[in-house]
Amino acid sequence: MPNPLAGQAASMRFLQSYWQRSPAVIRGTDITADPALAAALAPDALLRLAAREDVESRLVVRRGGRYRLEHGPLAAGTIPGPRARQWTVLVQGVDLHVDAAAALRARFRFVVDVRLDDVMVSLAADGGGVGPHVDAYDVFLVQISGRRRWRLAPPGPVTLEPDQPLRLLENFEPTVECELGPGDMLYLPPDWAHDGVGVGQCVTASVGFRAPSTRELRMSWLQDQVDGLMDAQEAGEPDEPFRDALSVKEFTHWRDHPGSLSPGLLDQMIETLERWRPSRVEMADFVGRMLTDPKPGTPFEPPSRRTLDRARQDWVTAGLRLDRRTRMAHHGSTLFINGDSFDADGDALALLARLADERTLSPAHTRKLLEDPDVEAILLDWAAQGWLCACAGL
Ligand code: SIN
Ligand code: CO
């Protein structure tokens, strides 16, 4: 089994054989060798995160076949004691809050950033889990500490248990079982049913990937079109009413069939809709903005006035780095960042594309980039929103 974290050749073999095709158990990765990650994802550190207002968390407790779900913030008193069984706390978007989790996410950059979603981390007591379910996501379930038993079933028709606070499968018939220990990980393509249960207390990190569907794409595209039309309306841009075809043939049709769709009006409306063909450039712009859109409520932290005032100086001496929450991508001459897009050319384009690929820029490259006053203004705007900062203090 190729370990996709063990270099370019291995990740290529993994992608070719398993990605979006088949589950895979990868044993003995070096993920747990990172002491910063082990400390950041220790049970007490996770419970501190789950207690925070700005962190999304859930508590799931099972009693017999019934589940209870509580949304965070989870005060210490709401978590069952250390000897209680069958509970789990799930913390969403840990990579948005914790550098070591963002570094874990970065190890999966053999897949493009726009597919990456977030790192969710769960702490489970013995027998704890969220029950059998399916996700519309690719996911690597990385065992950070303790042991967890997984049961899996291939994609198939889904029926859900009635009256449960979670989407639980009623018809779960596992065909594969495995137990993971620290450093092991399980890869699951979308729609594979799975149920993971703590064997004693354990911590599992889920590195999840966005798998947008055709329907989702079309719905977001139409919503984007509606937003654009509303903006144009608000900006007072002129609109064109349909005018009737002024012909005797049309007027005769009206007189004889006042209950019909007016043929002239119908033709004009169909032609207008047929002409409404966005170009590939417009569609690529939409796709880039959609794929780099952060999740609603992503907690960006705008810097202090003082940090912003000396930002330019800090950048030229230390270089630039994208904030761990920033989603950035490039395509042709367009750059996308956190749901926005803009065009660039020449050195600025090459350097900003490099920033998207490497997520940092050296001081020399940063100085070159800042030679263009328009780009400087854009970078300062990003900095003011907390999207990028100086490399110092990494
Ligand atoms: C968990 O960590 O308990 C749930 C992860 C998953 O099944 O997606
Ligand atoms: Co799942």
Coordinates of C-alpha atoms and ligand atoms in Angstrom, one line a residue:
M1 CA 0.0 0.0 0.0
P2 CA 1.7 3.2 -1.1
N3 CA 1.9 5.8 1.7
P4 CA 0.9 9.0 -0.1
L5 CA 2.9 11.0 2.5
A6 CA 6.2 9.3 1.7
G7 CA 7.3 11.4 -1.3
Q8 CA 6.2 12.3 -4.8
A9 CA 6.5 8.8 -6.3
A10 CA 4.4 7.2 -3.6
S11 CA 1.7 9.9 -3.6
M12 CA 1.4 9.5 -7.4
R13 CA 1.0 5.7 -7.0
F14 CA -1.6 6.3 -4.4
L15 CA -3.5 8.8 -6.5
Q16 CA -3.5 6.5 -9.6
S17 CA -4.6 3.4 -7.7
Y18 CA -6.9 4.6 -4.9
W19 CA -8.0 8.3 -5.1
Q20 CA -11.8 8.5 -5.5
R21 CA -11.9 4.7 -6.3
S22 CA -11.3 2.6 -3.3
P23 CA -10.7 2.8 0.4
A24 CA -7.1 2.2 1.6
V25 CA -5.5 1.5 5.0
I26 CA -2.0 3.0 5.3
R27 CA -0.1 1.8 8.2
G28 CA 2.8 3.5 10.2
T29 CA 2.9 7.0 8.8
D30 CA 5.2 9.5 10.5
I31 CA 2.4 11.9 11.4
T32 CA 2.5 11.1 15.1
A33 CA 6.2 11.9 15.2
D34 CA 5.5 15.6 15.2
P35 CA 5.5 16.7 18.9
A36 CA 3.8 20.0 18.1
L37 CA 0.9 18.1 16.5
A38 CA 0.7 15.6 19.4
A39 CA 0.5 18.5 21.9
A40 CA -2.0 20.5 19.9
L41 CA -4.3 17.4 19.5
A42 CA -4.0 16.1 23.0
P43 CA -7.4 15.5 24.7
D44 CA -7.2 18.5 27.1
A45 CA -6.1 20.8 24.2
L46 CA -9.0 19.6 22.1
L47 CA -11.5 20.1 25.0
R48 CA -10.1 23.7 25.4
L49 CA -10.8 24.3 21.7
A50 CA -14.3 22.8 22.0
A51 CA -15.1 25.3 24.8
R52 CA -14.2 28.4 22.6
E53 CA -17.0 30.6 21.1
D54 CA -15.1 30.9 17.8
V55 CA -14.6 27.2 17.3
E56 CA -17.3 24.9 15.9
S57 CA -17.7 21.8 18.0
R58 CA -20.2 19.0 18.8
L59 CA -20.7 16.4 21.6
V60 CA -22.3 13.1 20.6
V61 CA -23.4 10.7 23.4
R62 CA -24.9 7.3 22.7
R63 CA -27.2 5.4 25.0
G64 CA -28.3 2.1 23.6
G65 CA -29.3 2.8 20.1
R66 CA -30.2 6.5 20.8
Y67 CA -27.8 9.4 20.1
R68 CA -27.8 12.8 21.8
L69 CA -26.2 15.7 19.9
E70 CA -25.1 19.0 21.6
H71 CA -23.6 21.9 19.7
G72 CA -20.6 23.8 21.2
P73 CA -19.2 25.8 22.8
L74 CA -18.9 22.9 25.2
A75 CA -18.2 24.0 28.8
A76 CA -16.1 21.6 30.8
G77 CA -19.2 20.5 32.9
T78 CA -21.0 19.3 29.8
I79 CA -18.4 16.7 28.9
P80 CA -18.9 13.2 30.4
G81 CA -16.3 12.2 32.9
P82 CA -13.1 10.2 32.1
R83 CA -14.7 6.9 33.1
A84 CA -17.9 7.4 31.0
R85 CA -18.2 5.4 27.8
Q86 CA -19.7 6.0 24.3
W87 CA -19.3 9.7 23.9
T88 CA -17.3 11.8 21.4
V89 CA -16.4 15.4 21.0
L90 CA -15.8 16.7 17.4
V91 CA -13.9 19.9 16.7
Q92 CA -14.4 21.3 13.2
G93 CA -11.8 23.4 11.3
V94 CA -8.9 22.8 13.7
D95 CA -6.5 23.8 10.9
L96 CA -8.1 27.3 10.9
H97 CA -7.1 27.8 14.6
V98 CA -3.9 25.7 15.1
D99 CA -0.7 26.0 13.1
A100 CA 0.3 22.4 13.7
A101 CA -3.1 21.2 12.2
A102 CA -2.5 23.6 9.2
A103 CA 0.9 21.9 8.9
L104 CA -0.8 18.5 8.9
R105 CA -3.2 19.7 6.2
A106 CA -0.2 20.9 4.1
R107 CA 1.2 17.4 4.1
F108 CA -1.7 16.5 1.8
R109 CA -0.8 19.0 -0.9
F110 CA -0.3 16.2 -3.4
V111 CA -4.0 17.1 -3.9
V112 CA -4.7 20.7 -5.1
D113 CA -5.6 23.2 -2.3
V114 CA -9.0 24.0 -3.8
R115 CA -10.1 20.4 -3.0
L116 CA -8.9 20.6 0.6
D117 CA -11.7 21.4 3.0
D118 CA -10.7 21.3 6.6
V119 CA -9.2 19.2 9.4
M120 CA -11.8 17.9 11.9
V121 CA -10.5 16.2 15.0
S122 CA -12.5 13.9 17.3
L123 CA -11.8 12.8 20.8
A124 CA -13.7 9.5 21.5
A125 CA -14.2 7.7 24.8
D126 CA -14.2 3.9 24.7
G127 CA -17.1 2.8 22.5
G128 CA -17.6 6.5 21.3
G129 CA -18.4 7.5 17.7
V130 CA -20.9 9.2 15.5
G131 CA -22.5 6.0 14.3
P132 CA -22.7 4.6 10.7
H133 CA -23.0 7.3 8.1
V134 CA -21.9 8.4 4.6
D135 CA -20.0 11.6 3.7
A136 CA -20.0 13.3 0.3
Y137 CA -16.3 13.9 0.9
D138 CA -13.0 12.2 0.3
V139 CA -11.4 11.9 3.7
F140 CA -8.1 10.7 5.3
L141 CA -8.9 9.5 8.8
V142 CA -5.6 9.8 10.6
Q143 CA -5.2 8.0 14.0
I144 CA -3.4 10.5 16.2
S145 CA -3.5 8.6 19.5
G146 CA -5.2 5.5 20.9
R147 CA -7.0 2.9 18.7
R148 CA -10.2 3.0 16.7
R149 CA -12.1 0.2 15.0
W150 CA -13.6 1.0 11.6
R151 CA -16.3 -0.9 9.7
L152 CA -17.0 0.0 6.1
A153 CA -19.6 -0.7 3.4
P154 CA -19.5 0.2 -0.3
P155 CA -21.7 2.9 -1.8
G156 CA -25.3 1.9 -2.2
P157 CA -28.9 3.1 -1.6
V158 CA -29.1 5.0 1.7
T159 CA -32.0 4.9 4.2
L160 CA -31.7 6.9 7.3
E161 CA -32.8 6.0 10.9
P162 CA -35.9 8.0 11.8
D163 CA -35.9 10.4 14.8
Q164 CA -32.1 10.7 15.3
P165 CA -30.3 14.0 15.6
L166 CA -27.6 12.7 13.2
R167 CA -27.8 11.2 9.7
L168 CA -27.4 7.6 10.7
L169 CA -27.7 4.7 8.3
E170 CA -30.5 2.2 9.0
N171 CA -29.2 -0.3 6.4
F172 CA -25.5 -0.5 7.3
E173 CA -24.0 -3.8 6.2
P174 CA -20.2 -3.6 6.6
T175 CA -18.0 -5.7 4.4
V176 CA -14.6 -4.5 5.6
E177 CA -13.3 -4.1 9.2
C178 CA -10.0 -2.7 10.4
E179 CA -8.4 -1.3 13.5
L180 CA -6.1 1.7 13.4
G181 CA -3.4 2.6 15.9
P182 CA -1.3 5.8 16.2
G183 CA 0.1 6.9 12.8
D184 CA -2.2 4.7 10.8
M185 CA -4.7 6.2 8.4
L186 CA -7.7 5.2 6.5
Y187 CA -8.6 6.8 3.1
L188 CA -12.3 6.8 2.1
P189 CA -13.7 7.9 -1.2
P190 CA -17.1 9.8 -1.1
D191 CA -20.2 7.7 -0.3
W192 CA -18.5 4.8 1.4
A193 CA -20.5 4.1 4.5
H194 CA -18.4 4.0 7.7
D195 CA -18.6 3.6 11.4
G196 CA -15.6 4.3 13.7
V197 CA -15.6 3.4 17.3
G198 CA -13.0 4.2 20.0
V199 CA -11.2 1.1 21.4
G200 CA -10.4 2.9 24.7
Q201 CA -10.0 6.7 24.5
C202 CA -8.6 7.9 21.1
V203 CA -8.1 10.9 18.9
T204 CA -8.7 10.9 15.2
A205 CA -8.0 13.7 12.7
S206 CA -10.2 13.8 9.5
V207 CA -8.5 15.6 6.6
G208 CA -11.5 16.2 4.4
F209 CA -11.7 17.2 0.8
R210 CA -14.4 19.1 -1.0
A211 CA -16.2 17.0 -3.6
P212 CA -18.7 19.4 -5.2
S213 CA -21.4 17.7 -7.2
T214 CA -22.8 18.7 -10.6
R215 CA -26.0 19.9 -8.9
E216 CA -24.1 22.0 -6.4
L217 CA -22.0 23.6 -9.2
R218 CA -25.1 24.5 -11.2
M219 CA -26.9 25.9 -8.1
S220 CA -23.9 28.0 -7.1
W221 CA -23.5 29.2 -10.7
L222 CA -27.1 30.3 -10.9
Q223 CA -26.9 32.0 -7.5
D224 CA -23.7 33.8 -8.7
Q225 CA -25.6 35.0 -11.8
V226 CA -28.5 36.2 -9.7
D227 CA -26.0 38.1 -7.4
G228 CA -24.5 39.8 -10.4
L229 CA -27.9 40.9 -11.8
M230 CA -28.9 42.3 -8.4
D231 CA -25.6 44.2 -8.2
A232 CA -26.3 45.6 -11.7
Q233 CA -29.8 46.6 -10.6
E234 CA -28.5 48.3 -7.4
A235 CA -25.9 50.1 -9.4
G236 CA -28.7 51.5 -11.6
E237 CA -27.4 49.9 -14.8
P238 CA -30.0 50.2 -17.6
D239 CA -32.2 47.2 -18.3
E240 CA -34.1 46.5 -21.5
P241 CA -37.8 45.7 -21.6
F242 CA -39.0 43.3 -24.3
R243 CA -40.9 45.1 -27.0
D244 CA -43.7 43.5 -29.0
A245 CA -43.1 42.5 -32.6
L246 CA -45.1 45.2 -34.4
S247 CA -46.5 43.1 -37.2
V248 CA -50.0 42.4 -38.6
K249 CA -49.3 38.7 -38.2
E250 CA -48.6 39.1 -34.5
F251 CA -51.6 41.4 -33.9
T252 CA -53.9 39.0 -35.8
H253 CA -52.7 36.2 -33.5
W254 CA -53.5 38.2 -30.5
R255 CA -57.0 38.9 -31.7
D256 CA -57.7 35.3 -32.5
H257 CA -55.9 33.8 -29.5
P258 CA -55.8 36.2 -26.6
G259 CA -55.2 33.3 -24.3
S260 CA -52.0 32.2 -26.1
L261 CA -48.3 32.9 -25.4
S262 CA -47.6 35.8 -27.7
P263 CA -45.4 34.1 -30.5
G264 CA -43.3 37.3 -31.0
L265 CA -42.6 37.7 -27.2
L266 CA -41.8 34.0 -26.9
D267 CA -39.3 34.1 -29.7
Q268 CA -37.5 37.2 -28.3
M269 CA -37.3 35.6 -24.8
I270 CA -36.0 32.3 -26.1
E271 CA -33.4 34.2 -28.2
T272 CA -32.3 36.2 -25.2
L273 CA -31.8 33.1 -23.1
E274 CA -30.0 31.4 -26.0
R275 CA -27.6 34.4 -26.4
W276 CA -26.9 34.3 -22.6
R277 CA -23.8 32.1 -23.0
P278 CA -21.0 33.0 -20.7
S279 CA -17.5 32.7 -22.1
R280 CA -15.0 30.1 -20.8
V281 CA -13.2 33.0 -19.1
E282 CA -16.3 34.1 -17.2
M283 CA -17.0 30.5 -16.2
A284 CA -13.4 29.9 -15.1
D285 CA -13.6 33.1 -13.0
F286 CA -16.7 31.8 -11.3
V287 CA -15.2 28.4 -10.6
G288 CA -12.1 30.0 -9.1
R289 CA -14.1 32.2 -6.9
M290 CA -16.3 29.3 -5.8
L291 CA -13.4 26.9 -5.1
T292 CA -11.5 29.5 -3.0
D293 CA -14.5 30.7 -1.1
P294 CA -13.8 30.1 2.6
K295 CA -16.5 28.4 4.7
P296 CA -19.0 30.9 6.0
G297 CA -17.8 32.3 9.4
T298 CA -14.1 31.5 8.8
P299 CA -12.5 33.4 11.7
F300 CA -9.9 35.6 9.9
E301 CA -8.1 37.9 12.3
P302 CA -7.4 41.4 11.0
P303 CA -4.1 42.7 12.4
S304 CA -3.7 45.6 14.8
R305 CA -3.2 49.1 13.3
R306 CA 0.5 49.0 14.5
T307 CA 1.2 45.7 12.6
L308 CA -0.5 47.0 9.5
D309 CA 1.5 50.3 9.6
R310 CA 4.8 48.4 9.6
A311 CA 3.6 45.6 7.3
R312 CA 5.5 46.7 4.2
Q313 CA 8.7 47.0 6.1
D314 CA 8.2 43.6 7.7
W315 CA 7.5 42.0 4.4
V316 CA 10.6 43.3 2.6
T317 CA 12.8 42.0 5.4
A318 CA 11.1 38.7 6.2
G319 CA 9.0 37.8 3.1
L320 CA 5.3 37.1 2.8
R321 CA 3.2 34.2 3.9
L322 CA -0.5 33.4 3.4
D323 CA -2.6 33.1 6.6
R324 CA -3.4 29.5 7.4
R325 CA -7.1 30.2 6.7
T326 CA -6.5 31.7 3.3
R327 CA -7.6 29.8 0.2
M328 CA -5.6 31.0 -2.9
A329 CA -5.4 29.6 -6.4
H330 CA -4.3 30.7 -9.9
H331 CA -5.4 30.0 -13.5
G332 CA -4.0 31.7 -16.6
S333 CA -3.7 35.4 -15.8
T334 CA -6.2 35.3 -13.0
L335 CA -5.5 35.0 -9.2
F336 CA -8.2 33.9 -6.8
I337 CA -8.1 34.5 -3.1
N338 CA -10.9 33.8 -0.6
G339 CA -13.7 34.0 -3.1
D340 CA -12.3 37.1 -4.9
S341 CA -10.6 37.3 -8.3
F342 CA -8.4 39.7 -10.2
D343 CA -6.1 39.7 -13.3
A344 CA -2.4 40.4 -13.3
D345 CA 0.5 40.2 -15.8
G346 CA 4.3 40.1 -16.0
D347 CA 6.4 39.7 -12.9
A348 CA 3.4 40.3 -10.6
L349 CA 1.4 37.4 -12.1
A350 CA 4.4 35.0 -11.9
L351 CA 5.1 36.0 -8.3
L352 CA 1.5 35.8 -7.1
A353 CA 1.1 32.4 -8.7
R354 CA 4.2 31.4 -6.9
L355 CA 2.7 32.7 -3.6
A356 CA -0.4 30.5 -4.3
D357 CA 1.8 27.4 -5.0
E358 CA 4.2 27.8 -2.1
R359 CA 2.1 29.9 0.3
T360 CA 5.2 32.0 1.1
L361 CA 7.5 34.4 -0.8
S362 CA 11.1 35.2 -0.1
P363 CA 12.1 38.7 0.9
A364 CA 13.7 39.2 -2.6
H365 CA 10.6 38.1 -4.4
T366 CA 8.4 40.2 -2.1
R367 CA 10.6 43.3 -2.9
K368 CA 10.1 42.7 -6.6
L369 CA 6.4 42.3 -6.1
L370 CA 6.1 45.5 -4.2
E371 CA 7.7 47.5 -7.1
D372 CA 4.2 47.7 -8.6
P373 CA 2.1 50.2 -6.6
D374 CA -1.2 48.6 -7.6
V375 CA 0.0 45.2 -6.3
E376 CA 1.2 46.9 -3.1
A377 CA -2.3 48.3 -2.6
I378 CA -3.9 44.9 -3.1
L379 CA -1.4 43.2 -0.7
L380 CA -2.1 45.8 2.0
D381 CA -5.8 45.3 1.5
W382 CA -5.4 41.5 1.9
A383 CA -3.2 42.1 5.0
A384 CA -5.9 44.4 6.5
Q385 CA -8.4 41.5 6.2
G386 CA -6.0 39.1 7.9
W387 CA -5.4 37.1 4.7
L388 CA -1.6 37.4 4.7
C389 CA 1.2 38.5 6.9
A390 CA 5.0 38.7 7.2
C391 CA 7.0 35.5 7.5
A392 CA 8.5 36.6 10.8
G393 CA 6.9 34.9 13.8
L394 CA 6.2 31.6 12.0
Ligands
SIN1 C1 -15.0 10.7 13.9 O1 -13.9 11.1 13.9 O2 -15.6 10.3 14.9 C2 -15.9 10.8 12.6 C3 -15.1 10.9 11.4 C4 -16.0 10.4 10.3 O3 -16.5 9.3 10.3 O4 -16.1 11.1 9.2
CO2 CO -17.5 10.3 8.2

